[in-house]
C-alpha cells in the first residue's frame, strides 16, 4: 500500500513538463527562470520531498488534488516573497516564469487560495518538520552543511490577536456565545431552552470603560474596576445559560445517532469550548480585581488562539508580546539547523542542550563550537554540551563572574565567538521580515509550528541551493606531484599532452 500511495503521489506531480508549441515560440528570456528560482527548482526535484504527504492522500478514493510539486513551489513563493494566498495566486497567474517554476502550463488553472489553505491545515506541522529534515539531510549528503560553529537565540512569534484586555475578552466571549447559540437554535436544537442575549449589555459597558480611561484620575480607575466586575458577572450568567443549551442539544443529538447533523455537533463543541475559555477569563479577571497579578503561563489572551501567551522579552517598543517563544539555531552559512517552538515563556537555558542533541542526531556529529547569549549561561548547560562532544563553548555566565571565569571569558577565542553570536539577531530579523516569522496566521501551537516551518523551508531552500550552485561553479583542480629532488624534469610522460594534468 505504501508503494501504491507513492505512485499516486508521483502521478500527481508534473516533473519537468514538456513545453507547448506556444511556449516554444516565446523568446528565451520569457522561458528562463530567475537565477534564484532556478537553483531552488533543481533542488526541489528530489522525490524525497513527496514522501511526507503520502499518509494524507488516498491512492484510489477522492478527486485528484493539487499536484504536490506545484503545491510545494507555490508555498515556497508564498513565504519567500511574503505574499498572501490570494496575492500569490494572482501573481502566479500573471507571470510566465512563476508558472514554469510551479509546473503550471500557460493554459492550466492556478490552484485557488482556499485550496492551498486547506492543504496546509490538513497536513499540519508534522509534514513540514519532515520536509525540513529531508532538506537538511539532502544538504548534508552533498557536504553543504558546516558544523564548525553554531549559535542559538530565542525570539517571539506573535499570534494573530489584538491587544488583549480582560474586559474586551469578556465582551467578545459573551457575543460569541450568543452567536453560536442562535445558530444552534436555528437548526432546531434546544429551541425551548431559555437563553438571554447579553451582547448589547457587555458592549455598552466595554465602550464606557474606554470613555472612563480617557479621564486619567483615581475616580476613573475605580469606575473601570467596577464595570469590569459587572462584565465578569454578566459572563458568568451567560455561561450558565449556554451550558444549558448545549446540554439539551446533546440529548437531541444522541437520538439522531450517526445521522446527526455535523454542523450542530460542531456548534455544541464550540459552545462548550468557549464556555471553558470564558470561565478561565472570568477567573483571571477576578484575580486582577483582587489586586493580584494572574499567572502569565496560564493566562488566556485570545478566544480563537487559546495557546498564545504573554511573553516579556524586554524590548523597548514592545515590552510584552502575545504569541509563542521560538528558538533558532544556525551555522556560519546562515542555514537554520534547528527550530523549536514553545508555549509560554520558558527559560532559555534548558532549551540549548536538546537543540544540540537534535542536531547531532540529524547530522551524525556534534558541532565543534557552540555560542549563545547570557540567558543560556549556566554550568549545567556547559556540562551537557561537553557530554555531547562540543569542543568549544562561548556562553557568558549569569551574574558576576569570579576571577577564574573572567579569565575564561576574556580569552581571544571566547570573545571572537561571542562577537559572532550577535549575528543571530540579524538572522532572526531576516526570518521575521522576509519569511513570515513576524506573525503566525494559523491558530494554536501546532498552527504556529506549521506557519514558521514553511518559512524555514523557504529560507533554507534559498541558502542551500545557493551553496550548491557555488560548489558547481568552483573549478576542480588536480594537484601535480613534485619530481624527486635529484631527478631532472624530462617533460610529460609519453602519450600525454603538457596540459593533461591541469584543470579538470
PDB file of N, CA, C and O in Angstrom, residues 103-135:
ATOM      1  N   UNK A 103       5.334  24.570 -12.276  1.00  0.00           N
ATOM      2  CA  UNK A 103       4.904  23.481 -13.157  1.00  0.00           C
ATOM      3  C   UNK A 103       3.424  23.611 -13.507  1.00  0.00           C
ATOM      4  O   UNK A 103       2.656  22.647 -13.458  1.00  0.00           O
ATOM      5  N   UNK A 104       3.029  24.830 -13.833  1.00  0.00           N
ATOM      6  CA  UNK A 104       1.661  25.112 -14.272  1.00  0.00           C
ATOM      7  C   UNK A 104       1.730  25.607 -15.711  1.00  0.00           C
ATOM      8  O   UNK A 104       2.405  26.604 -15.995  1.00  0.00           O
ATOM      9  N   UNK A 105       1.055  24.916 -16.611  1.00  0.00           N
ATOM     10  CA  UNK A 105       1.093  25.287 -18.013  1.00  0.00           C
ATOM     11  C   UNK A 105       0.393  26.613 -18.279  1.00  0.00           C
ATOM     12  O   UNK A 105      -0.385  27.112 -17.446  1.00  0.00           O
ATOM     13  N   UNK A 106       0.648  27.216 -19.450  1.00  0.00           N
ATOM     14  CA  UNK A 106       0.028  28.506 -19.753  1.00  0.00           C
ATOM     15  C   UNK A 106      -1.486  28.444 -19.868  1.00  0.00           C
ATOM     16  O   UNK A 106      -2.161  29.456 -19.712  1.00  0.00           O
ATOM     17  N   UNK A 107      -2.038  27.253 -20.132  1.00  0.00           N
ATOM     18  CA  UNK A 107      -3.484  27.111 -20.254  1.00  0.00           C
ATOM     19  C   UNK A 107      -4.101  26.444 -19.025  1.00  0.00           C
ATOM     20  O   UNK A 107      -5.320  26.256 -18.986  1.00  0.00           O
ATOM     21  N   UNK A 108      -3.272  26.082 -18.043  1.00  0.00           N
ATOM     22  CA  UNK A 108      -3.778  25.424 -16.835  1.00  0.00           C
ATOM     23  C   UNK A 108      -4.239  26.460 -15.818  1.00  0.00           C
ATOM     24  O   UNK A 108      -3.739  27.594 -15.786  1.00  0.00           O
ATOM     25  N   UNK A 109      -5.163  26.056 -14.973  1.00  0.00           N
ATOM     26  CA  UNK A 109      -5.693  26.941 -13.947  1.00  0.00           C
ATOM     27  C   UNK A 109      -4.814  26.894 -12.709  1.00  0.00           C
ATOM     28  O   UNK A 109      -4.410  25.819 -12.258  1.00  0.00           O
ATOM     29  N   UNK A 110      -4.522  28.037 -12.157  1.00  0.00           N
ATOM     30  CA  UNK A 110      -3.760  28.123 -10.920  1.00  0.00           C
ATOM     31  C   UNK A 110      -4.661  27.691  -9.766  1.00  0.00           C
ATOM     32  O   UNK A 110      -5.839  28.080  -9.707  1.00  0.00           O
ATOM     33  N   UNK A 111      -4.159  26.876  -8.832  1.00  0.00           N
ATOM     34  CA  UNK A 111      -4.997  26.458  -7.689  1.00  0.00           C
ATOM     35  C   UNK A 111      -5.550  27.646  -6.921  1.00  0.00           C
ATOM     36  O   UNK A 111      -4.910  28.697  -6.803  1.00  0.00           O
ATOM     37  N   UNK A 112      -6.738  27.469  -6.397  1.00  0.00           N
ATOM     38  CA  UNK A 112      -7.379  28.544  -5.650  1.00  0.00           C
ATOM     39  C   UNK A 112      -6.698  28.733  -4.300  1.00  0.00           C
ATOM     40  O   UNK A 112      -6.088  27.811  -3.743  1.00  0.00           O
ATOM     41  N   UNK A 113      -6.810  29.954  -3.768  1.00  0.00           N
ATOM     42  CA  UNK A 113      -6.172  30.259  -2.481  1.00  0.00           C
ATOM     43  C   UNK A 113      -6.750  29.392  -1.365  1.00  0.00           C
ATOM     44  O   UNK A 113      -6.021  28.938  -0.477  1.00  0.00           O
ATOM     45  N   UNK A 114      -8.047  29.142  -1.393  1.00  0.00           N
ATOM     46  CA  UNK A 114      -8.668  28.317  -0.352  1.00  0.00           C
ATOM     47  C   UNK A 114      -8.138  26.887  -0.396  1.00  0.00           C
ATOM     48  O   UNK A 114      -8.014  26.223   0.647  1.00  0.00           O
ATOM     49  N   UNK A 115      -7.803  26.389  -1.592  1.00  0.00           N
ATOM     50  CA  UNK A 115      -7.244  25.045  -1.712  1.00  0.00           C
ATOM     51  C   UNK A 115      -5.893  24.949  -1.030  1.00  0.00           C
ATOM     52  O   UNK A 115      -5.591  23.979  -0.317  1.00  0.00           O
ATOM     53  N   UNK A 116      -5.058  25.955  -1.222  1.00  0.00           N
ATOM     54  CA  UNK A 116      -3.747  25.968  -0.574  1.00  0.00           C
ATOM     55  C   UNK A 116      -3.895  26.030   0.944  1.00  0.00           C
ATOM     56  O   UNK A 116      -3.150  25.361   1.678  1.00  0.00           O
ATOM     57  N   UNK A 117      -4.840  26.831   1.427  1.00  0.00           N
ATOM     58  CA  UNK A 117      -5.055  26.921   2.872  1.00  0.00           C
ATOM     59  C   UNK A 117      -5.513  25.580   3.449  1.00  0.00           C
ATOM     60  O   UNK A 117      -5.044  25.148   4.508  1.00  0.00           O
ATOM     61  N   UNK A 118      -6.416  24.902   2.741  1.00  0.00           N
ATOM     62  CA  UNK A 118      -6.932  23.633   3.246  1.00  0.00           C
ATOM     63  C   UNK A 118      -5.840  22.572   3.296  1.00  0.00           C
ATOM     64  O   UNK A 118      -5.746  21.802   4.265  1.00  0.00           O
ATOM     65  N   UNK A 119      -4.999  22.499   2.268  1.00  0.00           N
ATOM     66  CA  UNK A 119      -3.911  21.518   2.269  1.00  0.00           C
ATOM     67  C   UNK A 119      -2.925  21.824   3.387  1.00  0.00           C
ATOM     68  O   UNK A 119      -2.422  20.921   4.065  1.00  0.00           O
ATOM     69  N   UNK A 120      -2.648  23.107   3.610  1.00  0.00           N
ATOM     70  CA  UNK A 120      -1.710  23.495   4.663  1.00  0.00           C
ATOM     71  C   UNK A 120      -2.229  23.084   6.035  1.00  0.00           C
ATOM     72  O   UNK A 120      -1.479  22.544   6.862  1.00  0.00           O
ATOM     73  N   UNK A 121      -3.506  23.326   6.300  1.00  0.00           N
ATOM     74  CA  UNK A 121      -4.072  22.949   7.601  1.00  0.00           C
ATOM     75  C   UNK A 121      -4.223  21.433   7.727  1.00  0.00           C
ATOM     76  O   UNK A 121      -4.083  20.877   8.812  1.00  0.00           O
ATOM     77  N   UNK A 122      -4.502  20.778   6.607  1.00  0.00           N
ATOM     78  CA  UNK A 122      -4.721  19.336   6.649  1.00  0.00           C
ATOM     79  C   UNK A 122      -3.437  18.579   6.963  1.00  0.00           C
ATOM     80  O   UNK A 122      -3.440  17.645   7.775  1.00  0.00           O
ATOM     81  N   UNK A 123      -2.338  18.980   6.356  1.00  0.00           N
ATOM     82  CA  UNK A 123      -1.075  18.272   6.551  1.00  0.00           C
ATOM     83  C   UNK A 123      -0.435  18.604   7.902  1.00  0.00           C
ATOM     84  O   UNK A 123       0.133  17.738   8.555  1.00  0.00           O
ATOM     85  N   UNK A 124      -0.517  19.860   8.321  1.00  0.00           N
ATOM     86  CA  UNK A 124      -0.066  20.210   9.653  1.00  0.00           C
ATOM     87  C   UNK A 124       1.431  20.317   9.815  1.00  0.00           C
ATOM     88  O   UNK A 124       2.206  20.310   8.846  1.00  0.00           O
ATOM     89  N   UNK A 125       1.850  20.388  11.072  1.00  0.00           N
ATOM     90  CA  UNK A 125       3.251  20.646  11.392  1.00  0.00           C
ATOM     91  C   UNK A 125       4.133  19.419  11.183  1.00  0.00           C
ATOM     92  O   UNK A 125       5.344  19.567  10.967  1.00  0.00           O
ATOM     93  N   UNK A 126       3.565  18.202  11.254  1.00  0.00           N
ATOM     94  CA  UNK A 126       4.407  17.011  11.105  1.00  0.00           C
ATOM     95  C   UNK A 126       5.006  16.932   9.710  1.00  0.00           C
ATOM     96  O   UNK A 126       6.196  16.602   9.538  1.00  0.00           O
ATOM     97  N   UNK A 127       4.207  17.246   8.691  1.00  0.00           N
ATOM     98  CA  UNK A 127       4.709  17.199   7.317  1.00  0.00           C
ATOM     99  C   UNK A 127       5.802  18.237   7.102  1.00  0.00           C
ATOM    100  O   UNK A 127       6.841  17.954   6.501  1.00  0.00           O
ATOM    101  N   UNK A 128       5.611  19.444   7.618  1.00  0.00           N
ATOM    102  CA  UNK A 128       6.610  20.499   7.434  1.00  0.00           C
ATOM    103  C   UNK A 128       7.903  20.123   8.142  1.00  0.00           C
ATOM    104  O   UNK A 128       8.997  20.373   7.632  1.00  0.00           O
ATOM    105  N   UNK A 129       7.795  19.518   9.324  1.00  0.00           N
ATOM    106  CA  UNK A 129       9.001  19.089  10.036  1.00  0.00           C
ATOM    107  C   UNK A 129       9.758  18.030   9.236  1.00  0.00           C
ATOM    108  O   UNK A 129      11.003  18.063   9.161  1.00  0.00           O
ATOM    109  N   UNK A 130       9.039  17.088   8.631  1.00  0.00           N
ATOM    110  CA  UNK A 130       9.697  16.068   7.810  1.00  0.00           C
ATOM    111  C   UNK A 130      10.331  16.680   6.568  1.00  0.00           C
ATOM    112  O   UNK A 130      11.409  16.246   6.132  1.00  0.00           O
ATOM    113  N   UNK A 131       9.680  17.679   5.970  1.00  0.00           N
ATOM    114  CA  UNK A 131      10.260  18.337   4.800  1.00  0.00           C
ATOM    115  C   UNK A 131      11.563  19.055   5.167  1.00  0.00           C
ATOM    116  O   UNK A 131      12.554  18.972   4.432  1.00  0.00           O
ATOM    117  N   UNK A 132      11.574  19.760   6.287  1.00  0.00           N
ATOM    118  CA  UNK A 132      12.792  20.448   6.713  1.00  0.00           C
ATOM    119  C   UNK A 132      13.905  19.458   7.022  1.00  0.00           C
ATOM    120  O   UNK A 132      15.079  19.699   6.707  1.00  0.00           O
ATOM    121  N   UNK A 133      13.550  18.341   7.642  1.00  0.00           N
ATOM    122  CA  UNK A 133      14.555  17.322   7.935  1.00  0.00           C
ATOM    123  C   UNK A 133      15.111  16.706   6.659  1.00  0.00           C
ATOM    124  O   UNK A 133      16.330  16.483   6.543  1.00  0.00           O
ATOM    125  N   UNK A 134      14.236  16.439   5.686  1.00  0.00           N
ATOM    126  CA  UNK A 134      14.704  15.886   4.406  1.00  0.00           C
ATOM    127  C   UNK A 134      15.614  16.869   3.682  1.00  0.00           C
ATOM    128  O   UNK A 134      16.610  16.472   3.064  1.00  0.00           O
ATOM    129  N   UNK A 135      15.295  18.164   3.749  1.00  0.00           N
ATOM    130  CA  UNK A 135      16.132  19.171   3.100  1.00  0.00           C
ATOM    131  C   UNK A 135      17.518  19.223   3.729  1.00  0.00           C
ATOM    132  O   UNK A 135      18.532  19.276   3.020  1.00  0.00           O
TER     133      UNK A 135
END
